[in-house]
mmCIF file of C-alpha atoms in Angstrom:
data_model
loop_
_atom_site.group_PDB
_atom_site.id
_atom_site.type_symbol
_atom_site.label_atom_id
_atom_site.label_comp_id
_atom_site.label_asym_id
_atom_site.label_seq_id
_atom_site.Cartn_x
_atom_site.Cartn_y
_atom_site.Cartn_z
ATOM 1 C CA UNK A 1 134.556 108.312 104.294
ATOM 2 C CA UNK A 2 136.836 106.683 101.693
ATOM 3 C CA UNK A 3 139.558 104.317 102.798
ATOM 4 C CA UNK A 4 143.066 105.686 102.895
ATOM 5 C CA UNK A 5 146.000 103.826 101.377
ATOM 6 C CA UNK A 6 147.066 102.882 104.913
ATOM 7 C CA UNK A 7 143.589 101.497 105.653
ATOM 8 C CA UNK A 8 143.804 99.357 102.532
ATOM 9 C CA UNK A 9 147.282 98.097 103.488
ATOM 10 C CA UNK A 10 146.130 97.131 107.004
ATOM 11 C CA UNK A 11 143.035 95.419 105.585
ATOM 12 C CA UNK A 12 145.163 93.475 103.110
ATOM 13 C CA UNK A 13 147.650 92.555 105.839
ATOM 14 C CA UNK A 14 144.807 91.201 107.988
ATOM 15 C CA UNK A 15 143.348 89.269 105.043
ATOM 16 C CA UNK A 16 146.744 87.781 104.179
ATOM 17 C CA UNK A 17 147.327 86.805 107.794
ATOM 18 C CA UNK A 18 143.964 85.068 108.109
ATOM 19 C CA UNK A 19 144.300 83.206 104.819
ATOM 20 C CA UNK A 20 147.830 82.020 105.517
ATOM 21 C CA UNK A 21 146.771 80.799 108.969
ATOM 22 C CA UNK A 22 143.845 78.933 107.360
ATOM 23 C CA UNK A 23 146.254 77.232 104.979
ATOM 24 C CA UNK A 24 148.501 75.770 107.683
ATOM 25 C CA UNK A 25 146.584 75.649 110.958
ATOM 26 C CA UNK A 26 146.340 72.133 112.350
ATOM 27 C CA UNK A 27 148.883 70.549 110.014
ATOM 28 C CA UNK A 28 151.086 67.888 111.563
ATOM 29 C CA UNK A 29 154.851 68.315 111.766
ATOM 30 C CA UNK A 30 155.249 65.726 108.986
ATOM 31 C CA UNK A 31 152.791 67.609 106.739
ATOM 32 C CA UNK A 32 154.632 70.862 107.430
ATOM 33 C CA UNK A 33 157.996 69.553 106.188
ATOM 34 C CA UNK A 34 156.760 67.262 103.384
ATOM 35 C CA UNK A 35 158.328 68.064 100.022
ATOM 36 C CA UNK A 36 157.148 66.949 96.588
ATOM 37 C CA UNK A 37 160.714 66.047 95.644
ATOM 38 C CA UNK A 38 164.271 67.345 95.653
ATOM 39 C CA UNK A 39 164.746 71.064 95.073
ATOM 40 C CA UNK A 40 161.194 71.840 96.168
ATOM 41 C CA UNK A 41 159.986 73.755 99.192
ATOM 42 C CA UNK A 42 157.893 72.563 102.116
ATOM 43 C CA UNK A 43 154.945 74.282 103.744
ATOM 44 C CA UNK A 44 157.175 75.048 106.741
ATOM 45 C CA UNK A 45 159.741 76.704 104.491
ATOM 46 C CA UNK A 46 157.095 78.767 102.666
ATOM 47 C CA UNK A 47 155.498 80.009 105.876
ATOM 48 C CA UNK A 48 158.840 80.858 107.509
ATOM 49 C CA UNK A 49 160.188 82.493 104.339
ATOM 50 C CA UNK A 50 157.052 84.622 103.962
ATOM 51 C CA UNK A 51 157.396 85.868 107.539
ATOM 52 C CA UNK A 52 161.157 86.442 107.142
ATOM 53 C CA UNK A 53 160.721 88.566 104.016
ATOM 54 C CA UNK A 54 158.050 90.715 105.659
ATOM 55 C CA UNK A 55 160.172 90.993 108.825
ATOM 56 C CA UNK A 56 163.268 92.018 106.865
ATOM 57 C CA UNK A 57 161.523 94.402 104.488
ATOM 58 C CA UNK A 58 159.413 96.224 107.041
ATOM 59 C CA UNK A 59 161.819 96.309 109.961
ATOM 60 C CA UNK A 60 165.263 96.563 108.395
ATOM 61 C CA UNK A 61 164.485 98.046 104.990
ATOM 62 C CA UNK A 62 161.731 100.518 105.876
ATOM 63 C CA UNK A 63 162.434 101.287 109.536
ATOM 64 C CA UNK A 64 166.193 100.663 109.821
ATOM 65 C CA UNK A 65 165.490 98.502 112.886
ATOM 66 C CA UNK A 66 166.590 95.063 113.951
ATOM 67 C CA UNK A 67 164.331 92.302 112.706
ATOM 68 C CA UNK A 68 162.009 90.446 115.097
ATOM 69 C CA UNK A 69 163.824 87.222 114.218
ATOM 70 C CA UNK A 70 166.840 88.588 116.090
ATOM 71 C CA UNK A 71 165.123 90.842 118.656
ATOM 72 C CA UNK A 72 162.866 88.081 119.941
ATOM 73 C CA UNK A 73 165.411 85.238 119.706
ATOM 74 C CA UNK A 74 163.416 83.280 117.166
ATOM 75 C CA UNK A 75 166.518 81.310 116.207
ATOM 76 C CA UNK A 76 166.229 79.664 119.641
ATOM 77 C CA UNK A 77 162.515 78.956 119.221
ATOM 78 C CA UNK A 78 162.599 77.742 115.603
ATOM 79 C CA UNK A 79 165.900 75.919 115.029
ATOM 80 C CA UNK A 80 166.103 76.664 111.319
ATOM 81 C CA UNK A 81 169.330 76.802 109.296
ATOM 82 C CA UNK A 82 169.566 80.566 108.788
ATOM 83 C CA UNK A 83 173.002 81.071 107.305
ATOM 84 C CA UNK A 84 172.265 83.982 105.029
ATOM 85 C CA UNK A 85 172.682 84.598 101.378
ATOM 86 C CA UNK A 86 175.231 87.125 100.171
ATOM 87 C CA UNK A 87 176.969 87.497 103.531
ATOM 88 C CA UNK A 88 173.783 88.409 105.407
ATOM 89 C CA UNK A 89 174.092 86.706 108.808
ATOM 90 C CA UNK A 90 170.417 85.726 109.044
ATOM 91 C CA UNK A 91 168.891 84.622 105.788
ATOM 92 C CA UNK A 92 165.330 84.789 104.542
ATOM 93 C CA UNK A 93 165.335 81.606 102.497
ATOM 94 C CA UNK A 94 166.197 83.303 99.208
ATOM 95 C CA UNK A 95 168.824 81.194 97.497
ATOM 96 C CA UNK A 96 168.657 78.371 100.034
ATOM 97 C CA UNK A 97 170.077 75.078 98.875
ATOM 98 C CA UNK A 98 168.155 71.826 98.752
ATOM 99 C CA UNK A 99 170.121 70.748 101.824
ATOM 100 C CA UNK A 100 169.079 73.856 103.779
ATOM 101 C CA UNK A 101 165.403 73.457 102.873
ATOM 102 C CA UNK A 102 165.442 69.749 103.723
ATOM 103 C CA UNK A 103 166.897 70.603 107.155
ATOM 104 C CA UNK A 104 163.763 72.456 108.316
ATOM 105 C CA UNK A 105 162.605 70.915 111.592
ATOM 106 C CA UNK A 106 159.365 68.925 111.751
ATOM 107 C CA UNK A 107 157.467 71.157 114.175
ATOM 108 C CA UNK A 108 153.747 71.752 114.651
ATOM 109 C CA UNK A 109 152.206 74.433 112.447
ATOM 110 C CA UNK A 110 151.558 76.569 115.539
ATOM 111 C CA UNK A 111 155.299 76.901 116.172
ATOM 112 C CA UNK A 112 155.835 78.392 112.718
ATOM 113 C CA UNK A 113 152.620 80.426 112.954
ATOM 114 C CA UNK A 114 153.798 82.087 116.172
ATOM 115 C CA UNK A 115 156.603 83.857 114.286
ATOM 116 C CA UNK A 116 154.262 84.775 111.393
ATOM 117 C CA UNK A 117 151.684 86.218 113.805
ATOM 118 C CA UNK A 118 154.355 88.188 115.667
ATOM 119 C CA UNK A 119 155.640 89.755 112.452
ATOM 120 C CA UNK A 120 152.129 90.627 111.272
ATOM 121 C CA UNK A 121 151.226 92.186 114.641
ATOM 122 C CA UNK A 122 154.372 94.343 114.597
ATOM 123 C CA UNK A 123 153.744 95.437 110.999
ATOM 124 C CA UNK A 124 150.113 96.247 111.798
ATOM 125 C CA UNK A 125 151.140 98.417 114.777
ATOM 126 C CA UNK A 126 153.662 100.256 112.620
ATOM 127 C CA UNK A 127 151.178 100.837 109.792
ATOM 128 C CA UNK A 128 148.521 102.121 112.186
ATOM 129 C CA UNK A 129 150.813 104.905 113.387
ATOM 130 C CA UNK A 130 152.561 105.626 110.064
ATOM 131 C CA UNK A 131 151.909 109.138 108.713
ATOM 132 C CA UNK A 132 150.423 108.805 105.184
ATOM 133 C CA UNK A 133 153.134 110.975 103.620
ATOM 134 C CA UNK A 134 155.725 108.335 104.583
ATOM 135 C CA UNK A 135 154.270 106.012 101.958
ATOM 136 C CA UNK A 136 155.809 108.216 99.272
ATOM 137 C CA UNK A 137 159.278 108.259 100.850
ATOM 138 C CA UNK A 138 162.103 106.159 99.446
ATOM 139 C CA UNK A 139 164.169 104.842 102.344
ATOM 140 C CA UNK A 140 167.694 103.829 101.410
ATOM 141 C CA UNK A 141 169.318 100.967 103.246
ATOM 142 C CA UNK A 142 172.509 99.138 102.271
ATOM 143 C CA UNK A 143 171.740 95.947 100.378
ATOM 144 C CA UNK A 144 168.317 97.072 99.117
ATOM 145 C CA UNK A 145 167.300 98.716 95.859
ATOM 146 C CA UNK A 146 165.663 102.110 96.463
ATOM 147 C CA UNK A 147 161.870 102.010 96.270
ATOM 148 C CA UNK A 148 158.993 103.829 97.912
ATOM 149 C CA UNK A 149 157.602 102.610 101.202
ATOM 150 C CA UNK A 150 154.267 101.958 99.468
ATOM 151 C CA UNK A 151 155.864 99.790 96.766
ATOM 152 C CA UNK A 152 157.828 97.768 99.332
ATOM 153 C CA UNK A 153 154.650 97.159 101.351
ATOM 154 C CA UNK A 154 152.655 96.148 98.270
ATOM 155 C CA UNK A 155 155.460 93.783 97.238
ATOM 156 C CA UNK A 156 155.528 92.254 100.744
ATOM 157 C CA UNK A 157 151.773 91.673 100.676
ATOM 158 C CA UNK A 158 151.858 90.191 97.162
ATOM 159 C CA UNK A 159 154.631 87.887 98.375
ATOM 160 C CA UNK A 160 152.283 86.564 101.079
ATOM 161 C CA UNK A 161 149.706 85.551 98.492
ATOM 162 C CA UNK A 162 152.276 84.007 96.167
ATOM 163 C CA UNK A 163 153.481 81.637 98.883
ATOM 164 C CA UNK A 164 149.970 81.061 100.220
ATOM 165 C CA UNK A 165 149.144 79.645 96.794
ATOM 166 C CA UNK A 166 152.223 77.459 96.912
ATOM 167 C CA UNK A 167 151.159 76.186 100.347
ATOM 168 C CA UNK A 168 147.691 75.242 99.048
ATOM 169 C CA UNK A 169 149.335 73.386 96.147
ATOM 170 C CA UNK A 170 151.560 71.488 98.589
ATOM 171 C CA UNK A 171 148.494 70.580 100.635
ATOM 172 C CA UNK A 172 146.798 69.242 97.498
ATOM 173 C CA UNK A 173 149.899 67.259 96.501
ATOM 174 C CA UNK A 174 149.738 65.573 99.914
ATOM 175 C CA UNK A 175 146.062 64.746 99.435
ATOM 176 C CA UNK A 176 145.017 67.150 102.195
ATOM 177 C CA UNK A 177 141.702 68.969 102.256
ATOM 178 C CA UNK A 178 141.627 72.220 100.326
ATOM 179 C CA UNK A 179 139.435 75.275 100.627
ATOM 180 C CA UNK A 180 135.709 74.747 101.108
#
């Protein structure tokens, strides 16, 4: 039986989750917040930002629900400067200043991964019960450009791989072991 579009999305979500975990698992707090220089991002920022975008896009944009960041009190668990961009009370990292990025706390990778894993698990549950015809719908939420559910999901998954690559580059710049 051929894979459905939803099967492919869940498979890609699982692959992205595993690969992002591989990229950061076991890193020290200092390695997580290391930056190559001013106006650059850290591994901690990239991981958090990737989870925040997926959380915002899937929960608020596609489901019109509160994000896990708020629902599960992640601001208490990961004390990150989350003053939002464009008047949004809880930001995603888009448009963050050098000062905001440099203020990310030096925490173990597992602390940041806990939020990532929670977002992925919630997205997976939602995808597994999503009727296929919903992929063609174009939800409209204030503050978001209209797009189909499928396009938003594909964009979210591509975003994971973009920042995963950035994380591997930051590992290399620190002289840390790469893949293989």
